[in-house]
Coordinates of C-alpha atoms in Angstrom, one line a residue:
M1 CA 76.9 149.8 168.0
E2 CA 77.4 153.5 167.0
N3 CA 76.1 154.3 163.5
E4 CA 78.9 155.1 161.2
N5 CA 76.6 155.3 158.1
Q6 CA 75.4 158.6 159.5
N7 CA 77.0 160.7 156.8
K8 CA 77.6 158.1 154.1
E9 CA 76.0 158.5 150.7
I10 CA 74.1 155.3 149.7
R11 CA 73.7 153.8 146.2
N12 CA 71.4 150.8 145.6
I13 CA 72.0 148.6 142.5
A14 CA 70.9 145.2 141.3
I15 CA 72.9 143.0 138.9
I16 CA 70.6 141.3 136.3
A17 CA 71.5 138.9 133.6
H18 CA 70.7 135.6 131.9
V19 CA 71.9 132.5 133.8
D20 CA 75.6 131.9 133.6
H21 CA 76.6 135.3 132.2
G22 CA 78.7 136.0 135.2
K23 CA 76.7 138.1 137.8
T24 CA 78.0 136.3 140.9
T25 CA 81.6 136.3 139.7
L26 CA 81.5 140.0 139.1
T27 CA 79.9 140.7 142.5
D28 CA 82.6 138.6 144.2
A29 CA 85.3 140.6 142.3
L30 CA 83.8 143.9 143.4
M31 CA 83.8 142.8 147.0
R32 CA 87.4 141.6 146.8
Q33 CA 88.6 144.9 145.3
C34 CA 86.9 146.9 148.0
G35 CA 88.5 144.7 150.7
M36 CA 85.1 143.4 152.0
V37 CA 86.1 139.7 151.6
G38 CA 89.2 137.6 151.2
E39 CA 90.2 135.4 148.3
G40 CA 87.9 132.5 147.3
V41 CA 84.8 133.8 149.2
S42 CA 81.6 133.7 147.0
M43 CA 78.1 135.0 147.2
D44 CA 76.7 131.6 146.2
S45 CA 77.1 130.2 149.6
N46 CA 74.5 127.5 149.4
D47 CA 75.8 123.9 148.6
L48 CA 73.3 123.4 145.9
E49 CA 74.2 126.8 144.2
K50 CA 77.9 125.9 144.3
E51 CA 77.2 122.5 142.7
R52 CA 75.0 123.7 139.9
G53 CA 76.9 127.0 139.5
I54 CA 73.6 129.0 139.5
T55 CA 72.1 131.6 141.8
I56 CA 68.8 130.4 143.3
Y57 CA 68.1 132.9 146.0
S58 CA 68.6 136.7 145.6
K59 CA 71.3 137.9 148.0
N60 CA 72.4 141.2 149.4
T61 CA 75.9 142.5 149.9
S62 CA 77.5 145.9 150.2
V63 CA 80.8 147.5 149.3
N64 CA 82.4 150.8 150.5
Y65 CA 84.1 152.8 147.8
K66 CA 85.4 156.4 148.3
G67 CA 83.2 156.8 151.4
T68 CA 80.0 155.7 149.6
K69 CA 78.1 152.6 150.6
I70 CA 77.0 150.6 147.5
N71 CA 74.3 148.0 148.3
I72 CA 74.3 145.3 145.6
V73 CA 71.6 142.7 145.1
D74 CA 72.6 139.6 143.1
T75 CA 69.5 138.2 141.4
P76 CA 68.8 134.8 139.9
G77 CA 68.9 134.5 136.1
H78 CA 66.4 131.6 135.8
A79 CA 62.8 132.5 134.9
D80 CA 61.6 129.9 137.4
F81 CA 62.9 132.2 140.1
G82 CA 61.4 135.3 138.3
S83 CA 59.3 136.2 141.2
E84 CA 62.5 136.9 143.1
V85 CA 63.8 139.4 140.4
E86 CA 60.6 141.5 140.2
R87 CA 60.6 142.2 144.0
V88 CA 64.3 143.1 144.1
L89 CA 64.0 145.7 141.3
R90 CA 61.4 147.6 143.3
S91 CA 63.9 148.2 146.1
I92 CA 66.9 149.6 144.1
D93 CA 67.6 152.7 142.0
A94 CA 69.6 151.4 139.0
V95 CA 70.6 148.1 137.4
L96 CA 73.8 146.7 136.0
L97 CA 72.7 144.6 132.9
L98 CA 75.3 142.0 132.3
V99 CA 75.5 140.4 128.8
D100 CA 77.9 137.7 127.6
A101 CA 80.2 139.1 124.8
Q102 CA 79.7 136.0 122.8
E103 CA 76.1 134.9 123.4
G104 CA 74.5 138.3 123.4
P105 CA 71.1 139.0 125.0
M106 CA 69.2 135.8 125.9
P107 CA 65.5 135.2 126.9
Q108 CA 66.1 135.8 130.6
T109 CA 68.0 139.0 129.7
R110 CA 64.8 140.2 128.0
F111 CA 62.7 139.1 130.9
V112 CA 64.7 141.0 133.6
L113 CA 65.4 144.0 131.4
K114 CA 61.7 144.5 130.5
K115 CA 60.8 144.6 134.2
S116 CA 63.5 147.1 134.9
L117 CA 62.6 149.4 132.0
E118 CA 58.9 149.3 133.0
L119 CA 59.9 150.6 136.5
G120 CA 61.8 153.4 134.9
L121 CA 65.2 152.3 136.1
Q122 CA 68.3 153.4 134.1
P123 CA 70.6 150.4 133.2
I124 CA 74.3 150.4 132.9
V125 CA 75.3 147.8 130.4
V126 CA 78.3 145.6 131.2
I127 CA 79.5 143.5 128.3
N128 CA 81.3 140.6 130.2
K129 CA 83.7 137.9 129.1
V130 CA 85.3 140.0 126.4
D131 CA 88.3 137.7 126.5
K132 CA 86.4 134.7 125.0
P133 CA 87.9 133.6 121.7
A134 CA 84.5 134.1 119.9
A135 CA 83.6 137.3 121.7
N136 CA 82.2 140.1 119.5
P137 CA 81.5 143.1 121.8
G138 CA 80.5 145.4 118.9
R139 CA 77.8 143.1 117.7
V140 CA 76.5 142.5 121.2
H141 CA 76.3 146.2 121.9
D142 CA 74.1 146.7 118.8
E143 CA 71.9 143.7 119.8
V144 CA 71.4 145.2 123.3
L145 CA 70.5 148.5 121.7
E146 CA 67.9 146.8 119.4
L147 CA 66.5 145.0 122.5
F148 CA 66.1 148.3 124.4
I149 CA 64.2 149.8 121.4
E150 CA 62.1 146.7 121.0
L151 CA 61.1 146.7 124.7
G152 CA 60.0 150.3 124.5
A153 CA 62.8 152.1 126.4
N154 CA 62.5 155.9 126.7
D155 CA 65.0 158.3 125.2
H156 CA 66.9 158.6 128.4
Q157 CA 67.2 154.8 128.9
I158 CA 68.3 154.2 125.3
D159 CA 71.3 156.5 125.9
F160 CA 72.8 153.9 128.2
K161 CA 76.5 153.8 129.3
T162 CA 78.6 150.7 128.5
I163 CA 81.5 149.1 130.3
Y164 CA 83.6 146.1 129.0
A165 CA 84.6 143.6 131.6
I166 CA 86.3 140.3 132.4
G167 CA 84.6 139.4 135.7
R168 CA 86.9 136.4 136.3
E169 CA 90.0 138.5 136.2
G170 CA 88.3 141.4 138.1
V171 CA 89.0 144.1 135.4
A172 CA 86.7 146.6 133.7
M173 CA 87.4 149.1 130.8
K174 CA 85.4 152.1 129.4
T175 CA 86.8 151.2 125.9
L176 CA 88.3 148.0 124.6
E177 CA 91.6 149.7 124.0
E178 CA 92.0 150.9 127.6
E179 CA 94.5 149.3 129.9
R180 CA 93.1 146.3 131.8
K181 CA 93.8 147.1 135.5
D182 CA 91.0 146.6 137.9
L183 CA 87.3 147.4 138.4
T184 CA 87.8 151.1 139.2
P185 CA 86.1 152.2 135.9
L186 CA 83.0 150.3 136.8
L187 CA 82.9 151.7 140.4
E188 CA 83.4 155.2 139.1
M189 CA 80.6 154.8 136.6
I190 CA 78.3 153.6 139.4
L191 CA 79.1 156.8 141.4
E192 CA 78.5 159.0 138.3
E193 CA 75.3 157.3 136.9
V194 CA 73.4 155.8 139.9
P195 CA 71.2 158.4 141.7
V196 CA 72.0 158.9 145.4
A197 CA 69.4 157.1 147.5
A198 CA 66.8 159.5 149.0
H199 CA 68.3 160.6 152.3
D200 CA 65.4 162.4 154.0
L201 CA 65.8 161.8 157.7
D202 CA 63.3 164.4 158.9
L203 CA 60.2 162.5 157.8
T204 CA 58.5 159.7 159.7
G205 CA 60.4 156.4 159.3
C206 CA 59.0 154.1 156.7
A207 CA 60.3 150.9 154.9
Q208 CA 59.0 148.2 152.6
A209 CA 59.7 144.5 152.8
F210 CA 60.8 143.1 149.4
N211 CA 62.2 139.7 150.5
L212 CA 62.0 137.3 153.4
A213 CA 64.6 135.3 155.4
Y214 CA 64.3 132.9 158.3
D215 CA 66.4 132.6 161.4
N216 CA 66.1 129.7 163.9
F217 CA 66.4 132.2 166.9
L218 CA 64.7 135.3 165.5
G219 CA 62.0 133.7 163.4
R220 CA 60.9 135.4 160.2
L221 CA 63.0 138.3 159.0
A222 CA 62.0 141.1 156.6
I223 CA 64.6 142.3 154.1
A224 CA 63.5 145.9 153.6
R225 CA 64.4 149.1 151.9
V226 CA 64.0 152.2 154.1
Y227 CA 62.4 155.0 152.0
Q228 CA 62.3 157.8 154.5
G229 CA 63.3 158.8 158.0
V230 CA 64.9 156.4 160.5
I231 CA 63.8 152.9 161.7
K232 CA 64.9 152.4 165.3
N233 CA 65.7 149.2 167.2
G234 CA 63.2 148.4 170.0
A235 CA 60.5 150.7 168.5
T236 CA 56.8 149.9 168.3
I237 CA 56.0 149.9 164.6
F238 CA 52.9 149.8 162.4
V239 CA 52.8 147.2 159.7
K240 CA 50.4 148.0 156.8
K241 CA 49.0 145.9 154.0
P242 CA 48.7 147.7 150.6
N243 CA 45.0 148.0 151.2
G244 CA 45.6 150.0 154.5
E245 CA 44.9 147.2 157.1
T246 CA 47.2 148.0 160.0
R247 CA 48.6 145.9 162.9
Q248 CA 51.2 146.7 165.6
S249 CA 54.5 145.0 166.3
K250 CA 57.8 145.6 168.0
I251 CA 61.3 145.5 166.4
T252 CA 63.6 143.1 168.3
K253 CA 66.8 143.5 166.1
L254 CA 68.1 145.4 163.1
F255 CA 70.9 144.4 160.8
S256 CA 72.6 146.2 157.9
F257 CA 74.7 144.5 155.2
E258 CA 78.5 144.7 155.3
G259 CA 80.1 142.6 152.6
I260 CA 78.3 139.3 152.7
S261 CA 77.8 139.3 156.5
R262 CA 75.2 141.2 158.5
K263 CA 76.0 143.6 161.2
E264 CA 73.7 144.5 164.1
V265 CA 72.9 148.3 164.2
S266 CA 70.7 150.5 166.4
E267 CA 68.9 152.2 163.5
L268 CA 68.5 152.0 159.7
Q269 CA 68.4 155.3 157.8
A270 CA 66.6 156.4 154.7
G271 CA 68.1 154.9 151.5
D272 CA 69.6 151.9 153.2
I273 CA 68.7 148.2 152.8
G274 CA 68.7 146.1 155.9
I275 CA 67.0 143.3 157.9
I276 CA 64.2 143.9 160.4
A277 CA 63.4 141.1 163.0
G278 CA 60.4 140.9 165.3
I279 CA 57.4 140.8 163.0
P280 CA 56.3 137.2 163.0
D281 CA 53.8 137.4 160.1
V282 CA 55.4 140.1 157.9
Y283 CA 54.9 139.6 154.1
I284 CA 56.4 140.9 150.9
G285 CA 55.1 144.3 149.9
E286 CA 54.0 145.4 153.4
T287 CA 54.9 148.8 154.7
I288 CA 56.7 149.1 158.0
A289 CA 56.2 152.5 159.6
M290 CA 57.1 154.4 162.8
S291 CA 53.7 156.0 163.0
A292 CA 50.1 154.9 162.2
D293 CA 49.4 157.8 159.7
V294 CA 52.0 156.9 157.1
E295 CA 50.4 156.0 153.7
P296 CA 51.1 152.3 152.7
L297 CA 53.5 151.9 149.7
A298 CA 52.3 150.4 146.4
A299 CA 51.9 146.6 146.4
I300 CA 54.5 144.3 144.9
S301 CA 53.0 141.7 142.5
I302 CA 54.3 138.2 142.6
D303 CA 54.1 135.8 139.6
E304 CA 51.6 133.0 140.0
P305 CA 52.6 129.3 139.8
T306 CA 52.3 127.4 136.5
I307 CA 52.7 123.7 137.5
S308 CA 51.5 121.6 140.4
L309 CA 52.2 118.0 141.7
N310 CA 51.4 116.0 144.8
F311 CA 53.9 115.3 147.6
L312 CA 53.1 112.0 149.3
V313 CA 54.6 109.7 152.0
N314 CA 57.0 107.2 150.5
D315 CA 55.3 103.7 150.6
S316 CA 57.7 101.8 148.3
P317 CA 59.2 98.5 149.6
F318 CA 62.5 100.4 150.2
A319 CA 60.8 103.1 152.3
G320 CA 62.6 104.3 155.4
R321 CA 65.9 102.7 154.5
E322 CA 67.8 106.0 154.0
G323 CA 65.7 108.9 155.2
K324 CA 65.5 110.4 158.7
Y325 CA 62.2 112.2 158.1
V326 CA 59.6 109.9 156.5
T327 CA 56.2 110.7 158.0
G328 CA 53.5 112.9 156.6
R329 CA 53.7 115.2 159.6
Q330 CA 57.4 115.8 159.1
I331 CA 56.9 116.5 155.3
R332 CA 54.1 118.9 156.2
E333 CA 56.2 120.8 158.7
R334 CA 59.1 121.1 156.2
L335 CA 56.7 122.5 153.6
E336 CA 55.3 125.0 156.1
R337 CA 58.8 126.2 156.8
E338 CA 59.5 126.5 153.1
L339 CA 56.5 128.7 152.7
E340 CA 58.0 131.2 155.1
V341 CA 60.6 132.2 152.6
N342 CA 59.8 130.7 149.2
V343 CA 57.3 133.1 147.8
G344 CA 56.6 131.6 144.4
L345 CA 55.4 128.4 146.1
K346 CA 51.8 127.5 147.1
V347 CA 50.9 124.4 149.1
D348 CA 47.4 123.0 149.6
F349 CA 47.5 120.8 152.8
D350 CA 44.5 118.6 152.2
G351 CA 44.4 115.0 153.5
D352 CA 47.6 113.0 153.0
N353 CA 48.4 114.4 149.6
Y354 CA 50.0 117.9 149.7
K355 CA 49.4 119.6 146.4
V356 CA 52.5 121.8 145.7
S357 CA 52.4 124.5 143.0
G358 CA 55.5 126.2 141.7
R359 CA 57.0 128.3 138.9
G360 CA 58.4 125.4 136.8
E361 CA 60.2 122.1 137.0
L362 CA 63.4 123.6 138.2
H363 CA 61.7 125.5 141.0
I364 CA 60.2 122.2 142.3
A365 CA 63.3 120.1 141.6
V366 CA 65.4 122.5 143.7
L367 CA 63.0 122.2 146.6
L368 CA 63.1 118.4 146.4
E369 CA 66.9 118.4 146.2
Q370 CA 67.1 120.6 149.3
M371 CA 64.7 118.3 151.2
R372 CA 66.5 115.2 150.2
R373 CA 69.8 116.6 151.5
E374 CA 68.2 117.3 154.8
G375 CA 67.3 113.7 155.1
Y376 CA 63.7 113.7 153.9
E377 CA 62.2 110.8 152.0
L378 CA 59.0 111.2 149.9
Q379 CA 57.4 110.5 146.6
V380 CA 55.8 112.9 144.1
S381 CA 53.3 112.5 141.2
Q382 CA 53.8 113.7 137.6
P383 CA 53.8 117.5 137.3
Q384 CA 50.6 118.9 135.7
V385 CA 50.1 122.3 134.2
I386 CA 47.7 124.6 136.1
I387 CA 44.6 125.3 133.9
K388 CA 42.5 128.3 134.8
E389 CA 38.9 129.0 133.9
E390 CA 38.1 132.6 132.9
E391 CA 34.7 133.7 131.4
G392 CA 34.0 130.1 130.3
K393 CA 37.3 129.7 128.5
R394 CA 40.1 127.3 129.5
L395 CA 43.5 129.0 129.8
E396 CA 46.9 127.4 130.2
P397 CA 50.4 128.9 130.7
F398 CA 52.4 129.6 127.6
E399 CA 56.2 130.1 127.4
E400 CA 58.5 131.8 124.9
V401 CA 61.2 129.3 124.0
T402 CA 64.5 130.3 122.5
V403 CA 66.6 127.6 120.9
D404 CA 70.2 127.9 119.6
V405 CA 71.2 124.8 117.7
P406 CA 73.8 123.9 115.1
S407 CA 71.9 124.2 111.8
E408 CA 72.2 120.5 110.9
Y409 CA 70.0 119.6 113.8
S410 CA 67.5 122.5 113.5
G411 CA 65.0 120.4 111.4
A412 CA 64.6 117.7 114.0
V413 CA 64.1 120.2 116.8
I414 CA 61.6 122.4 114.9
E415 CA 59.6 119.3 113.9
T416 CA 59.4 118.1 117.5
L417 CA 58.5 121.5 118.9
T418 CA 55.8 122.2 116.3
R419 CA 54.3 118.8 117.0
R420 CA 54.1 119.8 120.6
R421 CA 52.1 122.9 119.6
G422 CA 55.0 125.4 119.2
M423 CA 54.4 128.4 117.0
I424 CA 57.6 129.9 115.4
T425 CA 57.7 133.6 115.8
N426 CA 61.2 134.3 114.6
M427 CA 64.1 132.4 113.1
V428 CA 67.7 133.5 112.1
E429 CA 70.8 131.7 111.0
K430 CA 74.3 133.0 111.8
D431 CA 77.7 131.2 111.5
G432 CA 76.1 127.8 111.3
V433 CA 73.9 128.3 114.3
T434 CA 70.1 128.6 114.0
R435 CA 68.2 130.6 116.6
V436 CA 64.5 129.8 116.7
I437 CA 62.0 131.6 118.9
L438 CA 58.7 129.9 119.5
E439 CA 55.6 130.4 121.7
M440 CA 54.2 127.2 123.1
P441 CA 52.2 125.8 126.0
T442 CA 54.1 124.8 129.1
R443 CA 52.5 121.4 128.7
G444 CA 54.4 120.9 125.4
L445 CA 57.7 121.8 127.0
L446 CA 57.3 119.5 130.1
G447 CA 59.6 116.5 129.6
Y448 CA 61.3 117.8 126.4
R449 CA 64.7 119.0 127.7
S450 CA 66.2 115.5 128.0
Q451 CA 65.0 114.7 124.5
F452 CA 66.5 118.0 123.3
V453 CA 70.0 117.1 124.5
I454 CA 69.8 113.8 122.5
D455 CA 68.4 115.6 119.3
T456 CA 71.2 118.2 119.3
K457 CA 74.0 115.8 120.4
G458 CA 74.4 118.0 123.5
E459 CA 75.4 121.1 121.4
G460 CA 72.1 123.0 121.7
I461 CA 71.0 125.6 124.2
I462 CA 67.3 125.9 125.2
S463 CA 65.8 128.4 127.5
A464 CA 62.2 129.5 128.2
R465 CA 60.3 132.1 130.1
V466 CA 56.6 132.1 131.1
I467 CA 54.7 134.8 129.1
G468 CA 51.2 134.3 130.7
F469 CA 48.0 132.4 130.3
K470 CA 46.5 131.9 126.9
P471 CA 43.6 129.8 125.5
F472 CA 44.0 126.0 125.9
A473 CA 45.9 124.6 122.9
G474 CA 44.3 121.2 122.6
E475 CA 45.7 117.7 122.9
I476 CA 49.5 117.2 122.8
K477 CA 50.8 113.7 121.9
K478 CA 54.4 113.5 123.1
R479 CA 55.3 110.3 124.9
D480 CA 56.8 108.0 122.4
V481 CA 58.5 105.7 124.8
G482 CA 57.0 103.1 127.1
S483 CA 58.1 102.1 130.6
M484 CA 60.1 98.9 131.3
T485 CA 58.8 97.7 134.7
S486 CA 60.4 95.0 136.8
M487 CA 58.0 92.1 137.8
I488 CA 60.2 90.8 140.5
S489 CA 62.3 92.0 143.5
G490 CA 66.0 91.2 143.9
K491 CA 69.4 92.3 142.6
A492 CA 69.8 93.1 138.9
A493 CA 71.9 90.6 137.0
A494 CA 74.3 91.6 134.2
Y495 CA 73.1 88.8 131.9
A496 CA 69.5 89.9 132.1
L497 CA 70.3 93.6 131.6
W498 CA 72.5 92.7 128.6
N499 CA 69.4 91.2 126.9
L500 CA 67.2 94.1 127.9
Q501 CA 69.4 97.0 126.8
E502 CA 68.5 96.3 123.1
R503 CA 64.9 97.2 123.8
G504 CA 65.5 100.7 125.1
I505 CA 67.5 102.7 127.7
L506 CA 68.1 101.3 131.2
Y507 CA 68.1 103.4 134.4
I508 CA 69.8 100.8 136.5
E509 CA 73.1 99.0 136.6
H510 CA 74.3 95.5 137.5
G511 CA 74.0 94.6 141.1
M512 CA 71.5 97.4 142.0
E513 CA 68.6 96.4 144.2
I514 CA 65.2 96.6 142.6
Y515 CA 61.6 95.8 143.6
E516 CA 58.4 94.7 141.9
G517 CA 56.8 97.6 140.1
M518 CA 59.9 99.7 139.9
V519 CA 60.5 101.3 136.4
I520 CA 64.0 100.2 135.4
G521 CA 64.2 101.7 131.9
N522 CA 62.2 102.8 128.9
V523 CA 61.1 100.9 125.8
T524 CA 61.9 102.6 122.5
K525 CA 58.9 101.1 120.6
G526 CA 56.5 102.8 123.0
D527 CA 54.9 99.7 124.5
E528 CA 54.7 99.1 128.3
M529 CA 56.8 96.0 129.1
A530 CA 57.1 93.9 132.2
V531 CA 60.5 92.2 132.5
N532 CA 62.6 90.0 134.8
P533 CA 66.0 91.8 135.3
I534 CA 67.4 89.3 137.9
K535 CA 67.4 86.2 135.6
G536 CA 70.9 84.6 135.4
K537 CA 72.1 82.3 132.6
N538 CA 71.0 78.7 132.6
L539 CA 74.1 76.5 132.9
S540 CA 74.1 72.9 131.6
N541 CA 76.9 70.3 132.0
V542 CA 77.9 71.0 128.4
R543 CA 78.1 74.7 128.5
S544 CA 80.2 76.5 131.0
S545 CA 79.4 80.1 132.0
G546 CA 82.5 81.5 130.4
N547 CA 82.6 80.3 126.8
D548 CA 79.9 82.5 125.3
E549 CA 80.3 86.1 123.9
A550 CA 81.4 88.7 126.5
I551 CA 78.6 90.6 128.2
V552 CA 79.0 94.3 127.5
L553 CA 76.6 96.7 129.3
K554 CA 76.1 100.3 128.1
P555 CA 76.3 102.9 130.9
P556 CA 72.8 103.5 132.4
Y557 CA 70.9 106.7 132.2
I558 CA 71.1 107.6 135.9
M559 CA 67.9 108.9 137.3
T560 CA 68.0 112.4 138.9
I561 CA 65.2 114.4 140.3
E562 CA 64.9 116.6 137.2
R563 CA 65.1 113.7 134.8
G564 CA 62.5 111.9 136.8
L565 CA 60.1 114.8 136.7
E566 CA 60.6 115.0 132.9
T567 CA 60.3 111.3 132.0
M568 CA 57.6 110.0 134.4
A569 CA 54.2 108.9 133.1
E570 CA 50.8 109.6 134.7
D571 CA 50.6 106.2 136.4
E572 CA 54.0 106.6 138.1
Y573 CA 55.5 108.2 141.1
L574 CA 59.1 109.5 141.5
E575 CA 60.5 108.2 144.8
V576 CA 63.0 110.7 146.3
T577 CA 65.4 109.6 149.1
P578 CA 68.6 111.0 150.4
K579 CA 70.7 108.8 148.1
N580 CA 68.4 107.8 145.2
A581 CA 65.7 108.9 142.8
R582 CA 63.6 106.0 141.5
L583 CA 60.6 105.8 139.2
R584 CA 57.9 103.3 140.1
K585 CA 54.4 102.4 139.1
K586 CA 51.6 103.7 141.4
I587 CA 50.2 100.2 141.7
L588 CA 53.2 97.9 142.2
K589 CA 51.7 94.5 141.7

């Protein structure tokens, strides 16, 4: 385990962008070009990330180029995982801001860029996907410049460098006319523009944890940036909270990043990013120092949760059929384990109901999806917005919502959003697409996304970011559909469903098992309705079963965790099992 990073220069960068603008693809291409990984290896290694095509957890990798070690942190683009982004930015020296050459800057682009500029980081702008038929790199460059000015960038930051890229093909160019060869222009620019990480080895070793990981053998791990000196394996260290409280601990193992794997090392030097094992209760923002008289580093703030719901033991008639872990104790242990690494999450373990608070529907849905894949079975209540009291005023979370829709549907969307207390702050129309920016309470947005897809025939894009707590906006009337509840248990019959599908949208299909109190669909008129979905056709000796009109069933609206969290009413639970997500009434009879 000799240390070959002894004389290497280190550069630390993060890649930031809106979701789906190509961060991970670009990182993968950089690693391939520098020979760190073979073909087909990706940063998004988690099953859920592969399926959804989004990054959920920020990850570290490193590449070696011309004798320089470049540490790259790939960050999530979703605002729900925003608490991940902020911490990462504290630990690096420059950012690559990736923007889609067709879509231009999006809400999450604003969110991550604003944080970077406030920290005084110098961005390199990468205009990606320039091979798209509708790409317009010139327009996008101007939009990015406007965004920099609007977010209050200083003169140095406004003078940013631009690279054009096609991440999928692994090519980058300084100008659009240049030959498209490989990513060398981008790597060269990183060496020219990104400051060398402070390499002061004579001072006392000192690092700061900016992320957490968990290992079944080593326990809790701190992912940390070393700011000065050397951190040595086996050393006794002093862990300091930002307020100066100090406790002692001992390092059991050190790792540094090499490609996407981690490599055990005997020491971590100033400027590097690595993993420290052996501190069982380490937390984000704490300073890890080799001596007791090092001053603690400035605290890292973490965004607070905006919605909460209850996790309960599943008590439906189908409980325990599919799950391996079904008891309250098992659910509790799983949530305690999640708290080790999921920093935006808060759990209140009181009685049998565990009140879980998170950054948004997606944040909670991803946790439920992870648990269900591991064999857990549980039910959750309707998500509620967290309301705070300050100086006698009620405050609730507000979001900035950006909607891009074909202009013919913009009227319907604007009408719905303003009815849900949205205030339009900006509106522009370009090439038949209307972009509307609104500020609205999170409450108004809960449960709207599935309706949005219907209103825009699937052609609209909606994204939102939390902008903080503002005075309570008053009552919002939004549920215009009622629930269709089964009043009997059994197997659903096609004949009964055929009659019911005229009343609304069904969540079940022919032959599916149902129980009394299960919600099998919604009612367009808005009334609650109890139905019998297992009724067959009455046959007499005159009429045979075959001579009436054919039964044609529309495909059902299959219930997923996210759809369930959006559509459920207050008197309902969402039952989540390894194979199914079902809506049910709290009181079944």
